[in-house]
Structures are given as structure tokens and as C-alpha cells.
């Protein structure tokens, strides 16, 4: 197989034609030999003999002729857009011009591009011509593939990328100039360099201007040529990433569907025609919003029907709303928790009739975790338990609990990430404001011959206070009292300093105090915080008050409610069969949760009965 032309449409070779061609080559060679070596006198020249077998030299002549035929076929609309070249091993230098949509590479002889090495799988990877670019995909190989040293399963290829299969390295070259213009890593670096150069400092800009004026000898070139070029800003193309999609998800989860639609429309307007994958992701979000809007409309209709008491019509509207919907809580609020449980138990009954036992137990367990004391759910559980047995029931229940725990962890991680991003945005905004204030104050100081401290500096002292730098705030306020630009500013600084000092002392005492005394001190801190900053530390003070109200113990400050539920359920289940184990579980609940938690009260009540 000719590797360099394997993808050129695989033209059919006429074997009869090749045989005749071989005969013709042999005859021509014999004729030349007879003419060069003079035959003896008196003896007629022997007619040319065509041998049946071809020598290596003859095969090379035939191969050259065959290559010419394939090249002629490759010119008929199958020009190569890219090429693969083996860089090492015994096949070093072997190449393949890619002219088809899919090219398979590996050790097996049935591949389009054979890489002869034991570390390479029989079918190791494939290169796909995907619209206006190429991608490489691992086809289930043993060693996997790496692109430029990074392990990948499927990724877009750029010019001169190195694909590593096993111990062999294959270079990917783009031959098509149109594709090369968009998929060259050098061009990307060039664009980044342009952006960096155009973001130079103003000092460097004026230095350049002066140099150019000196070289050219006048300002005309600066005004006519350089300045218009400098004003052209490098445009950074929009890229849809995880953060953009996460913003859309946040709006959907917060039931702000119209805002989510507008955001998606703005993203779609920024995407290019070739961003097919990104558009598909946004269209999926649009479809989700459309479904949620239908559910929202159904809930609004059900609210109106609730006044007239038409429960059957409400059932029709809300019964089939999935639990994954963002409006599922609203469904419970409109229809009532008992009615929703009734719908789910009816579903469980249908599942059992259809012999979908696992699905029925999964749904029932999910209901039981959220409603451990519901008699109807417990009755259904006992009924199924008699059918399938306790062992299977317990195994599925554990699996459901594990899935719920994983889902909760994912949700918590997502929420933490969102809070972190919001905090970072607030911090960035505060920095910008602070910078603007300083800039404004600096301009003001330049304008005034005698520097004087003003209201901006009082605001800066308040910022120090809000960041809990109390000593720094007091020091600055004392300075403003002495060098304030007006009597009003000095008076404001003095009043603020007194309140900050009082807050500092109260806060220090509150951190050492406990119980009611701590709460009282924190309430006083709240008042002074309002006077100083308008309540910028109110959240932190409130957290401290909540901690003091709940006892401040480790269990009350941070506990896992799902674990408390699980322990209570396990203890309740073993109260008859194994009272000692039940007592241990319930005592663990008392240690885990604060006294105000409902599972603390339930566990304590059950312990008295044991």
C-alpha cells in the first residue's frame, strides 16, 4: 500500500494493463541490450525474450508508472488538506496525505496509516476532518494518545501538533492555507503579542512618539500615520466557557428565566458560525427554559383553581412535573405535601405492577428519607418488603443514600464556587472604587497649594474599619482631626473616631464573653457599626450572635443534617431488633446536632422509650 497516497480516493488499478506494461518494459530493455552488444557476424539477431518474472529494477519502473496513475487520480478533486509524518522509530519519515474525512492509524495492516511498533495498538487513533478543522480521537487504545505531551481522548489539531501513540511520535501538518490561517499556534501567539504591545504604558507611548518625531523630523507623521494605527484596539474574540454557562444556570436556578433568555441571546450573538458545539449547548439551555416556563404557567393556573377547590384539575396540571424541575417546591406548596406524596406512591404502585422493583424501591426510599414519619410511605415499604425481602431493600436504600450524598456534595461545591466568585467581584469593585477615590483625592491635592485632608480620607478610614483595621482607621481619623480641610470635616472625623474606638473595645470584649453577655455586647456593636459604616460589618456580627444563641458548640456551628436524618432513621429501625445499637445511633445524633434541631428532639424522645 502506498502510504503517501492512501487517502487519495483509492483508485482501481487495471491488472491487465500493468501486465502489458511490464512486457513492454522488458521488450524495450532487451532491444537496447541487443543494439549495444553487437551480435556475431553471420548469426541473425535473436528476437527479444520476455521473461515471466520481473527483477527489482523492473518493479521500480512499474512502481513509478503506477504512482503516476494514482497521482493523476488524486488530482480529480481530492487535494490533500493535511499530512501525517512519523518522526521516530523504524518508520521514521513515512507520511500520509489526508484527503478523506476519516483516517485510521495504528499497528494493524488494515489501517489507512500503518505505524509499525509494538507499543502502538492495532487501531490506535483516528484523524477526522470536521468541517473547517481537524480533530484527533483515541479509538480505545491501550496506551492512549497525547497531543503536545498532554493526554487527550479527543481534541482539535493545530499545525505542527505532535501526536504521541505509544512510544512513537507523529507530526500533523496542515497543507490547506485557508485552514492553516485559523489553526496555527504561531498565529495565536502573534495575536497575543499584538494585544500586549497595544496595552503598553502611556509613558512608553510618549517615549515612542518623541523618538519617532526626532527620526522623522516633524509631527506630521505622528498625526497622520502613527496615532491612527495606535488607536486601533486588538479585538479579543468571545469564547463560551464554563463561567458563562454557570451564569445561565444560576439565573435558571433562581427562577429568573427571562434574564437567562436574554443572556443566552447575547452569547449567541457573539458566537461565530463555526462554533457549532457552543451553539448546541446554548440551545439546550433554551429548551430547558421553555419547559420550565410551561411548568410555571401550569402552577399559575393551579393557584387559580385552588380557590375554587378543583383538585382533580390541579392533579392533571401538576402530577407529572418532574422532581428535577426548579418549580418542584412550588408544586408542593400549591398541591400540598400529602397530595404530592400520594402521587409518588401511586407511581410506586404502578412500577411494582410492571415488575420494575428496583425503580419502585428507589422512589420509595427517596420519599422515606424526606418523610421518615409518614404512615402511608411506611405501609407501602412494609408491603414491598414482604415481596422483595429485606436484603434487597436495604441494598437499594444504601445506593439511593449514596447518590443523594454525592448530589449534595456537588451542589455544595457549586454554591461555594458561586459565593467565591461573588466575593471576588465585590472585592474587585471595592478596589476600583478605592482607586477612583484616591485618584480623585490626588487630583484635589495637586490643585490645592497646601495639602489638606477631606471627606475622602474619612471614607478611607471607614474602609479600614470595615476591613477590621481598627488601629489604622483611628490613626488616620486623628490625623484628619488635626489637618482637615474644614471644621465640618474635622468634626466628622472626631465623631467617627470615637465610635470606632467604642466599637473596637466592645468587639474585643464580645469575643471573650459567652452566652447572654456576649449577645448584649454584640447588639451594642451592631449599633456602633451602623453609626460608623452604615452596617458594613452587620453580617459578621449577626453570625457571631447566631453562634452565641445556639450555644457556640461544634455541633451547633456546623453539622450535616442529612447525616443526622440517616442516624435517626437507623436508630429508629433498630429500636426493637437491637436496642443497644439503636441507643448508640440516637446518642450520636444528640452529639451531632444542636438542641434546636428537630432530630435532636426526636432522638431524645425515642431514647426515653428505650
Coordinates of C-alpha atoms in Angstrom, one line a residue:
X1 CA 0.0 0.0 0.0
X2 CA 1.4 3.4 -0.9
X3 CA 1.2 5.3 2.4
X4 CA 1.6 8.8 0.8
X5 CA -1.4 8.3 -1.3
X6 CA -3.6 6.1 0.8
X7 CA -6.3 8.7 1.2
X8 CA -6.5 9.8 -2.4
X9 CA -9.7 8.0 -3.2
X10 CA -8.1 4.5 -3.6
X11 CA -8.3 4.4 -7.5
X12 CA -8.7 0.9 -9.0
X13 CA -5.5 -0.4 -10.9
X14 CA -6.1 -2.4 -14.1
X15 CA -4.0 -5.5 -13.6
X16 CA -4.1 -6.4 -17.4
X17 CA -2.7 -3.0 -18.2
X18 CA 0.1 -3.5 -15.7
X19 CA 1.0 -6.9 -17.2
X20 CA 1.2 -5.5 -20.7
X21 CA 3.2 -2.6 -19.3
X22 CA 5.7 -5.0 -17.7
X23 CA 6.0 -6.9 -21.0
X24 CA 6.6 -3.7 -22.9
X25 CA 9.3 -2.5 -20.5
X26 CA 11.1 -5.9 -20.8
X27 CA 10.9 -5.8 -24.5
X28 CA 12.4 -2.3 -24.7
X29 CA 15.2 -3.2 -22.4
X30 CA 16.1 -6.4 -24.4
X31 CA 16.1 -4.3 -27.6
X32 CA 18.5 -1.8 -26.1
X33 CA 20.8 -4.7 -24.9
X34 CA 20.8 -6.2 -28.5
X35 CA 21.7 -2.9 -30.0
X36 CA 24.5 -2.1 -27.6
X37 CA 26.1 -5.6 -27.6
X38 CA 26.8 -6.3 -31.4
X39 CA 25.7 -9.8 -32.4
X40 CA 28.4 -12.1 -34.1
X41 CA 28.7 -11.9 -37.9
X42 CA 26.6 -14.4 -39.8
X43 CA 24.3 -15.0 -37.0
X44 CA 20.9 -13.3 -37.1
X45 CA 19.9 -11.3 -34.0
X46 CA 17.8 -13.2 -31.6
X47 CA 14.2 -11.9 -31.1
X48 CA 13.6 -10.3 -27.7
X49 CA 12.6 -12.7 -25.0
X50 CA 10.0 -11.6 -22.4
X51 CA 10.7 -13.2 -19.1
X52 CA 7.9 -14.3 -16.9
X53 CA 9.4 -13.0 -13.6
X54 CA 10.4 -9.3 -13.1
X55 CA 13.6 -8.1 -11.5
X56 CA 13.8 -5.5 -8.7
X57 CA 14.7 -2.8 -11.3
X58 CA 11.7 -3.7 -13.4
X59 CA 9.4 -3.4 -10.3
X60 CA 10.8 0.0 -9.6
X61 CA 9.9 1.1 -13.2
X62 CA 6.4 -0.3 -12.7
X63 CA 6.0 1.4 -9.4
X64 CA 7.0 4.7 -10.9
X65 CA 4.4 4.2 -13.6
X66 CA 1.8 3.1 -11.0
X67 CA 2.5 6.2 -8.9
X68 CA 1.9 8.4 -11.9
X69 CA -1.5 6.8 -12.4
X70 CA -2.5 7.4 -8.7
X71 CA -1.3 10.9 -8.7
X72 CA -3.4 11.7 -11.8
X73 CA -6.4 10.3 -9.9
X74 CA -5.6 12.3 -6.8
X75 CA -5.8 15.5 -8.9
X76 CA -9.5 14.9 -9.6
X77 CA -10.9 16.9 -6.7
X78 CA -9.0 15.1 -3.8
X79 CA -6.2 17.6 -3.0
X80 CA -4.7 16.9 0.5
X81 CA -5.6 19.3 3.2
X82 CA -3.2 17.9 5.8
X83 CA -0.4 15.3 6.3
X84 CA 0.8 12.9 9.0
X85 CA 4.6 12.3 9.3
X86 CA 6.2 9.7 11.6
X87 CA 9.1 11.4 13.5
X88 CA 10.9 8.3 15.0
X89 CA 11.2 4.5 15.0
X90 CA 11.8 2.3 12.1
X91 CA 9.1 4.1 10.1
X92 CA 10.7 7.5 10.6
X93 CA 9.9 9.8 7.7
X94 CA 6.9 7.8 6.5
X95 CA 4.0 10.2 5.7
X96 CA 0.3 10.2 4.7
X97 CA -1.5 12.9 2.8
X98 CA -5.1 13.2 4.3
X99 CA -7.7 13.6 1.6
X100 CA -10.7 11.8 3.3
X101 CA -13.0 12.7 6.2
X102 CA -11.6 9.9 8.5
X103 CA -8.1 8.4 8.6
X104 CA -7.4 5.4 10.9
X105 CA -3.9 5.0 12.3
X106 CA -2.3 2.0 14.1
X107 CA -0.2 -1.1 14.0
X108 CA -2.7 -3.2 12.0
X109 CA -2.2 -3.5 8.3
X110 CA -5.9 -2.7 7.7
X111 CA -5.3 0.9 8.9
X112 CA -5.0 3.9 6.5
X113 CA -1.7 4.8 8.1
X114 CA 0.4 1.9 9.5
X115 CA 2.7 2.7 12.4
X116 CA 4.9 -0.4 12.9
X117 CA 5.7 -0.5 16.6
X118 CA 4.7 -3.0 19.4
X119 CA 3.7 0.0 21.7
X120 CA 1.1 1.1 19.2
X121 CA -2.4 -0.6 19.3
X122 CA -3.8 -2.3 16.2
X123 CA -6.3 0.6 15.8
X124 CA -4.8 3.3 17.9
X125 CA -6.3 6.7 16.8
X126 CA -8.1 8.4 14.0
X127 CA -7.9 11.8 12.5
X128 CA -11.2 13.4 11.4
X129 CA -11.8 16.2 9.0
X130 CA -14.5 18.0 11.0
X131 CA -15.9 20.9 8.9
X132 CA -13.2 23.6 8.8
X133 CA -10.7 21.9 11.0
X134 CA -9.2 18.5 12.0
X135 CA -9.6 16.6 15.3
X136 CA -7.8 13.5 16.7
X137 CA -9.6 10.8 18.7
X138 CA -8.4 7.8 20.7
X139 CA -10.1 4.7 19.4
X140 CA -9.8 2.6 22.6
X141 CA -6.0 2.1 22.5
X142 CA -4.1 0.5 25.4
X143 CA -1.6 3.4 25.9
X144 CA -3.9 6.2 24.9
X145 CA -2.8 9.3 23.0
X146 CA -1.0 12.5 23.9
X147 CA -1.1 15.8 21.9
X148 CA 1.9 18.0 22.6
X149 CA 2.6 16.0 25.7
X150 CA -0.9 16.3 27.2
X151 CA -3.1 13.2 27.5
X152 CA -6.3 13.6 25.4
X153 CA -9.2 11.5 24.2
X154 CA -10.4 13.9 21.5
X155 CA -9.1 17.4 20.7
X156 CA -8.7 19.9 17.8
X157 CA -5.4 19.7 15.9
X158 CA -3.3 22.7 15.0
X159 CA -0.4 23.0 12.5
X160 CA 2.7 21.1 13.7
X161 CA 1.0 19.4 16.7
X162 CA 2.8 16.2 17.8
X163 CA 0.5 13.2 18.4
X164 CA 2.2 10.5 20.6
X165 CA 0.9 7.0 20.2
X166 CA 2.7 4.5 22.5
X167 CA 6.4 5.2 22.0
X168 CA 6.0 6.8 18.5
X169 CA 5.6 10.5 17.7
X170 CA 3.6 11.6 14.6
X171 CA 3.6 15.2 13.4
X172 CA 0.4 16.8 12.0
X173 CA 0.9 19.3 9.2
X174 CA -1.8 21.5 7.6
X175 CA -1.4 21.9 3.9
X176 CA -4.6 23.9 3.1
X177 CA -3.7 27.6 3.5
X178 CA -7.3 28.6 4.5
X179 CA -7.3 26.1 7.4
X180 CA -3.7 27.0 8.3
X181 CA -4.7 30.7 8.7
X182 CA -7.2 29.8 11.5
X183 CA -5.4 26.7 13.1
X184 CA -1.8 27.8 13.6
X185 CA -0.5 28.2 17.1
X186 CA 2.1 30.7 15.9
X187 CA -0.7 33.0 14.7
X188 CA -2.3 32.8 18.1
X189 CA 0.9 33.9 19.7
X190 CA 1.2 36.7 17.2
X191 CA -2.3 37.9 18.1
X192 CA -1.4 37.8 21.9
X193 CA 1.8 39.8 21.2
X194 CA -0.2 42.4 19.3
X195 CA -2.6 42.7 22.3
X196 CA 0.4 43.0 24.7
X197 CA 2.1 45.6 22.6
X198 CA -1.0 47.7 22.3
X199 CA -1.6 47.7 26.0
X200 CA 1.8 49.4 26.7
X201 CA 2.0 52.1 29.3
X202 CA 1.3 55.7 28.5
X203 CA 4.9 56.6 29.4
X204 CA 6.3 54.1 26.8
X205 CA 3.8 55.5 24.3
X206 CA 5.1 59.1 24.6
X207 CA 8.7 57.9 24.6
X208 CA 8.0 56.2 21.3
X209 CA 6.3 59.4 20.0
X210 CA 9.3 61.5 20.9
X211 CA 11.7 59.0 19.2
X212 CA 9.6 59.0 16.0
X213 CA 9.4 62.8 16.0
X214 CA 13.2 63.0 16.2
X215 CA 13.7 60.4 13.5
X216 CA 11.2 61.8 11.0
X217 CA 11.8 65.5 11.9
X218 CA 8.2 66.6 12.3
X219 CA 4.9 66.0 13.9
X220 CA 3.0 65.4 10.6
X221 CA 3.9 61.7 10.6
X222 CA 2.7 61.3 14.2
X223 CA -0.7 62.9 13.5
X224 CA -1.2 61.3 10.1
X225 CA 0.2 57.8 10.4
X226 CA 1.2 56.6 13.9
X227 CA -1.7 57.9 16.0
X228 CA -4.4 56.3 13.9
X229 CA -2.6 53.0 14.0
X230 CA -2.1 53.2 17.8
X231 CA -5.8 53.9 18.3
X232 CA -6.8 50.6 16.7
X233 CA -7.5 48.2 19.5
X234 CA -6.9 44.5 19.3
X235 CA -10.2 42.7 19.4
X236 CA -10.3 39.6 21.6
X237 CA -12.8 37.0 20.2
X238 CA -15.6 35.8 22.5
X239 CA -15.3 32.3 23.9
X240 CA -18.1 30.5 25.6
X241 CA -16.7 28.7 28.7
X242 CA -17.8 27.2 32.0
X243 CA -18.2 30.5 33.7
X244 CA -20.7 31.8 31.1
X245 CA -22.8 28.6 31.2
X246 CA -22.6 28.7 35.0
X247 CA -24.1 32.3 35.0
X248 CA -27.0 31.0 32.8
X249 CA -27.5 28.0 35.3
X250 CA -27.6 30.4 38.2
X251 CA -30.3 32.5 36.7
X252 CA -32.4 29.4 35.9
X253 CA -32.0 28.0 39.4
X254 CA -33.1 31.4 40.8
X255 CA -36.2 31.2 38.5
X256 CA -35.1 34.3 36.6
X257 CA -36.0 32.7 33.2
X258 CA -36.4 36.0 31.2
X259 CA -33.0 37.2 32.3
X260 CA -31.5 33.8 31.4
X261 CA -33.0 34.0 27.9
X262 CA -31.6 37.5 27.3
X263 CA -28.1 36.3 28.5
X264 CA -28.3 33.3 26.1
X265 CA -29.4 35.6 23.2
X266 CA -26.4 37.9 23.9
X267 CA -24.0 34.9 23.9
X268 CA -25.5 33.6 20.7
X269 CA -24.9 37.0 19.0
X270 CA -21.2 36.9 19.9
X271 CA -20.5 33.4 18.7
X272 CA -19.1 32.7 15.2
X273 CA -20.7 30.4 12.6
X274 CA -18.2 27.7 13.2
X275 CA -19.0 27.5 16.9
X276 CA -21.5 24.6 16.4
X277 CA -20.8 22.9 19.7
X278 CA -21.3 26.1 21.8
X279 CA -24.5 27.0 20.0
X280 CA -25.8 23.5 20.7
X281 CA -25.1 23.9 24.4
X282 CA -27.0 27.3 24.5
X283 CA -29.9 25.8 22.5
X284 CA -30.2 23.0 25.1
X285 CA -30.5 25.7 27.8
X286 CA -33.1 27.5 25.8
X287 CA -35.1 24.2 25.5
X288 CA -34.9 23.8 29.3
X289 CA -36.1 27.3 29.9
X290 CA -39.0 26.7 27.5
X291 CA -40.0 23.6 29.5
X292 CA -39.7 25.4 32.8
X293 CA -41.9 28.2 31.6
X294 CA -44.6 25.7 30.7
X295 CA -44.4 24.3 34.3
X296 CA -44.6 27.8 35.7
X297 CA -47.7 28.6 33.6
X298 CA -49.3 25.3 34.9
X299 CA -48.6 26.3 38.5
X300 CA -50.1 29.7 38.0
X301 CA -53.3 28.0 36.6
X302 CA -53.3 25.6 39.5
X303 CA -53.2 28.5 42.0
X304 CA -56.4 30.0 40.4
X305 CA -58.1 26.6 40.6
X306 CA -57.1 26.1 44.2
X307 CA -59.5 28.9 45.2
X308 CA -62.4 27.0 43.5
X309 CA -61.4 23.7 45.1
X310 CA -61.0 21.8 41.7
X311 CA -58.5 19.3 43.0
X312 CA -58.8 16.9 40.1
X313 CA -57.9 19.6 37.6
X314 CA -54.9 20.6 39.8
X315 CA -53.8 16.9 39.7
X316 CA -53.8 16.9 35.9
X317 CA -51.8 20.1 35.7
X318 CA -49.1 19.3 38.4
X319 CA -49.0 15.5 38.7
X320 CA -46.4 14.9 36.0
X321 CA -44.0 17.8 37.0
X322 CA -40.5 16.1 37.4
X323 CA -38.7 16.4 40.7
X324 CA -35.7 17.9 38.8
X325 CA -37.8 21.0 37.9
X326 CA -36.8 24.3 39.5
X327 CA -40.5 24.8 40.4
X328 CA -41.0 21.4 42.2
X329 CA -41.0 23.2 45.6
X330 CA -43.8 25.4 44.2
X331 CA -45.8 22.3 43.2
X332 CA -45.6 21.1 46.8
X333 CA -46.7 24.5 48.1
X334 CA -49.7 24.6 45.8
X335 CA -50.9 21.0 45.9
X336 CA -49.8 20.2 49.5
X337 CA -47.1 17.8 50.6
X338 CA -49.6 14.9 51.4
X339 CA -51.1 15.1 47.9
X340 CA -47.7 15.1 46.2
X341 CA -46.7 12.0 48.3
X342 CA -49.9 10.4 47.2
X343 CA -48.9 10.9 43.5
X344 CA -45.5 9.4 44.1
X345 CA -46.9 6.4 46.0
X346 CA -49.3 5.8 43.1
X347 CA -46.3 5.8 40.8
X348 CA -44.5 3.3 43.0
X349 CA -47.6 1.0 42.8
X350 CA -47.6 1.2 39.0
X351 CA -43.9 0.3 39.0
X352 CA -44.5 -2.7 41.1
X353 CA -47.3 -3.9 38.8
X354 CA -44.9 -3.6 35.9
X355 CA -42.2 -5.5 37.8
X356 CA -39.9 -2.5 38.0
X357 CA -38.9 -3.4 41.5
X358 CA -35.6 -1.6 41.7
X359 CA -37.1 1.7 40.4
X360 CA -40.0 1.3 42.8
X361 CA -37.8 0.8 45.9
X362 CA -35.5 3.7 44.8
X363 CA -38.5 6.1 44.6
X364 CA -39.9 4.9 47.9
X365 CA -36.6 5.2 49.7
X366 CA -36.2 8.8 48.4
X367 CA -39.7 9.6 49.8
X368 CA -38.9 7.9 53.1
X369 CA -35.7 9.9 53.6
X370 CA -37.6 13.2 53.3
X371 CA -40.6 12.0 55.2
X372 CA -39.5 9.4 57.8
X373 CA -42.7 9.5 59.9
X374 CA -45.2 9.3 57.1
X375 CA -47.5 6.3 57.8
X376 CA -48.6 5.8 54.1
X377 CA -45.0 5.6 53.0
X378 CA -44.1 3.1 55.8
X379 CA -47.2 1.0 54.9
X380 CA -46.0 0.8 51.3
X381 CA -42.5 0.0 52.5
X382 CA -43.8 -3.0 54.5
X383 CA -45.8 -4.2 51.6
X384 CA -42.8 -4.2 49.2
X385 CA -40.6 -5.6 51.9
X386 CA -42.8 -8.7 52.1
X387 CA -42.4 -9.1 48.3
X388 CA -38.7 -8.5 47.7
X389 CA -37.1 -9.2 51.1
X390 CA -35.1 -7.0 53.5
X391 CA -31.7 -7.6 52.0
X392 CA -32.5 -6.2 48.6
X393 CA -34.5 -3.4 50.1
X394 CA -31.5 -2.4 52.3
X395 CA -29.0 -2.6 49.4
X396 CA -31.1 -0.3 47.2
X397 CA -31.7 2.1 50.1
X398 CA -27.9 2.4 50.6
X399 CA -27.4 3.1 47.0
X400 CA -30.0 5.9 47.0
X401 CA -28.5 7.4 50.1
X402 CA -25.0 7.4 48.5
X403 CA -26.3 9.1 45.3
X404 CA -28.1 11.7 47.4
X405 CA -24.9 12.4 49.3
X406 CA -22.9 12.8 46.1
X407 CA -25.5 15.1 44.6
X408 CA -25.4 17.2 47.8
X409 CA -21.7 17.5 47.7
X410 CA -21.8 18.7 44.1
X411 CA -24.5 21.2 44.9
X412 CA -22.5 22.5 47.9
X413 CA -19.3 22.8 45.8
X414 CA -21.2 24.7 43.1
X415 CA -22.7 27.0 45.8
X416 CA -19.3 27.6 47.3
X417 CA -17.8 28.4 43.9
X418 CA -20.6 30.9 43.3
X419 CA -20.1 32.6 46.7
X420 CA -16.4 32.8 46.0
X421 CA -17.0 34.4 42.6
X422 CA -19.4 36.9 44.1
X423 CA -17.0 37.8 46.9
X424 CA -14.2 38.2 44.3
X425 CA -16.4 40.5 42.2
X426 CA -17.3 42.6 45.3
X427 CA -13.6 42.8 46.2
X428 CA -12.7 43.9 42.7
X429 CA -15.5 46.6 42.7
X430 CA -14.3 47.9 46.1
X431 CA -10.7 48.1 44.8
X432 CA -11.9 50.1 41.8
X433 CA -13.9 52.5 44.0
X434 CA -10.9 52.9 46.3
X435 CA -8.6 53.6 43.4
X436 CA -11.0 56.1 42.0
X437 CA -11.3 57.9 45.3
X438 CA -7.5 58.0 45.7
X439 CA -7.2 59.3 42.1
X440 CA -9.8 62.0 42.8
X441 CA -8.1 62.9 46.1
X442 CA -4.7 63.1 44.4
X443 CA -6.1 65.5 41.8
X444 CA -7.6 67.6 44.5
X445 CA -4.3 67.7 46.4
X446 CA -2.4 68.8 43.3
X447 CA -5.0 71.6 42.8
X448 CA -4.6 72.9 46.4
X449 CA -1.3 74.5 47.3
X450 CA -1.5 73.4 51.0
X451 CA -2.4 69.7 51.2
X452 CA -5.4 69.1 53.4
X453 CA -7.3 66.0 54.4
X454 CA -11.0 65.9 53.4
X455 CA -14.1 63.7 53.4
X456 CA -12.5 61.2 51.0
X457 CA -10.0 60.4 53.7
X458 CA -12.7 59.9 56.2
X459 CA -14.2 57.4 53.8
X460 CA -10.8 55.7 53.5
X461 CA -10.7 55.4 57.3
X462 CA -14.2 53.8 57.2
X463 CA -12.9 51.3 54.6
X464 CA -10.0 50.5 57.0
X465 CA -12.6 49.9 59.8
X466 CA -14.7 47.7 57.5
X467 CA -11.6 45.6 56.8
X468 CA -11.2 45.4 60.7
X469 CA -8.0 47.5 60.7
X470 CA -9.3 49.5 63.7
X471 CA -5.9 50.9 64.7
X472 CA -5.2 52.2 61.2
X473 CA -8.6 53.8 61.0
X474 CA -8.2 55.5 64.4
X475 CA -4.7 56.8 63.4
X476 CA -6.0 58.3 60.1
X477 CA -9.0 59.9 61.8
X478 CA -6.7 61.6 64.4
X479 CA -4.7 63.0 61.5
X480 CA -7.8 64.3 59.8
X481 CA -8.8 66.0 63.1
X482 CA -5.6 68.0 63.0
X483 CA -5.2 68.7 59.3
X484 CA -8.8 68.6 58.0
X485 CA -9.7 70.9 55.1
X486 CA -12.6 72.3 57.1
X487 CA -14.2 72.4 60.5
X488 CA -17.0 70.2 59.3
X489 CA -14.5 67.5 58.1
X490 CA -12.6 67.7 61.4
X491 CA -15.9 67.3 63.4
X492 CA -17.0 64.3 61.3
X493 CA -13.5 62.7 61.8
X494 CA -13.7 63.1 65.5
X495 CA -17.2 61.7 65.8
X496 CA -16.2 58.7 63.6
X497 CA -13.1 58.1 65.7
X498 CA -15.0 58.0 68.9
X499 CA -17.5 55.5 67.5
X500 CA -14.7 53.3 66.0
X501 CA -12.9 53.3 69.4
X502 CA -16.0 52.2 71.2
X503 CA -16.7 49.5 68.7
X504 CA -13.2 48.2 69.0
X505 CA -13.4 47.9 72.7
X506 CA -16.9 46.2 72.6
X507 CA -15.8 43.8 69.9
X508 CA -12.8 42.7 71.9
X509 CA -14.9 42.1 75.0
X510 CA -17.6 40.3 73.0
X511 CA -15.1 37.8 71.6
X512 CA -14.1 36.8 75.1
X513 CA -17.6 36.7 76.6
X514 CA -20.2 33.9 76.4
X515 CA -23.9 33.5 76.5
X516 CA -26.3 36.4 77.2
X517 CA -23.4 38.8 78.0
X518 CA -21.9 38.1 74.6
X519 CA -25.2 38.7 72.8
X520 CA -25.7 42.0 74.6
X521 CA -22.2 43.2 73.7
X522 CA -22.7 42.2 70.1
X523 CA -26.0 44.1 70.0
X524 CA -24.1 47.2 71.1
X525 CA -21.5 46.5 68.4
X526 CA -24.3 46.4 65.8
X527 CA -25.4 50.0 66.8
X528 CA -21.9 51.4 66.6
X529 CA -21.3 49.7 63.3
X530 CA -24.4 51.4 61.9
X531 CA -23.1 54.7 63.1
X532 CA -19.6 54.2 61.6
X533 CA -20.2 52.4 58.3
X534 CA -24.0 52.0 57.8
X535 CA -23.8 48.3 58.8
X536 CA -20.9 47.0 56.7
X537 CA -19.9 44.5 59.5
X538 CA -23.5 43.6 60.3
X539 CA -23.3 40.2 58.6
X540 CA -20.2 39.1 60.6
X541 CA -21.8 40.5 63.9
X542 CA -25.1 38.6 63.1
X543 CA -23.1 35.3 62.5
X544 CA -21.5 35.8 65.9
X545 CA -24.9 36.4 67.5
X546 CA -26.4 33.3 65.9
X547 CA -23.4 31.2 67.1
X548 CA -23.9 32.6 70.7
X549 CA -27.6 31.9 70.6
X550 CA -27.1 28.2 69.6
X551 CA -24.6 27.6 72.2
X552 CA -21.4 28.0 70.2
X553 CA -20.5 24.3 70.3
X554 CA -19.1 22.4 67.4
X555 CA -22.3 20.5 66.8
X556 CA -24.4 23.7 66.6
X557 CA -21.9 25.7 64.5
X558 CA -21.6 23.2 61.7
X559 CA -23.3 19.8 61.2
X560 CA -24.6 17.6 58.4
X561 CA -28.4 17.5 58.5
X562 CA -28.5 14.5 56.1
X563 CA -26.3 12.5 58.4
X564 CA -28.5 13.4 61.4
X565 CA -31.5 12.1 59.4
X566 CA -29.7 8.9 58.5
X567 CA -28.5 8.2 62.0
X568 CA -32.0 8.8 63.4
X569 CA -33.6 6.5 60.8
X570 CA -31.1 3.8 61.5
X571 CA -31.7 4.1 65.3
X572 CA -35.4 4.1 64.8
X573 CA -35.3 1.0 62.6
X574 CA -33.2 -1.0 65.2
X575 CA -35.2 0.0 68.3
X576 CA -36.9 -3.4 68.5
X577 CA -34.3 -5.8 67.0
X578 CA -31.1 -4.2 68.6
X579 CA -31.9 -1.6 71.3
X580 CA -28.2 -1.2 72.2
X581 CA -27.3 -0.3 68.7
X582 CA -30.3 2.0 68.4
X583 CA -29.3 3.8 71.6
X584 CA -25.8 4.3 70.2
X585 CA -27.1 5.8 67.0
X586 CA -29.5 8.2 68.8
X587 CA -26.9 9.3 71.2
X588 CA -24.7 10.2 68.3
X589 CA -27.5 12.3 66.9
X590 CA -27.6 14.3 70.2
X591 CA -23.9 14.9 69.9
X592 CA -24.1 15.9 66.2
X593 CA -26.9 18.5 66.2
X594 CA -27.9 21.5 68.3
X595 CA -30.8 21.3 70.8
X596 CA -32.9 23.4 68.5
X597 CA -32.8 20.8 65.7
X598 CA -35.9 18.6 65.2
X599 CA -33.8 15.4 65.1
X600 CA -32.3 16.3 68.5
X601 CA -35.8 16.4 70.0
X602 CA -36.9 13.2 68.1
X603 CA -33.8 11.3 69.2
X604 CA -34.2 12.4 72.8
X605 CA -37.9 11.4 72.8
X606 CA -37.1 7.9 71.4
X607 CA -34.2 7.4 73.9
X608 CA -36.7 7.7 76.8
X609 CA -38.7 4.9 75.4
X610 CA -35.8 2.5 75.0

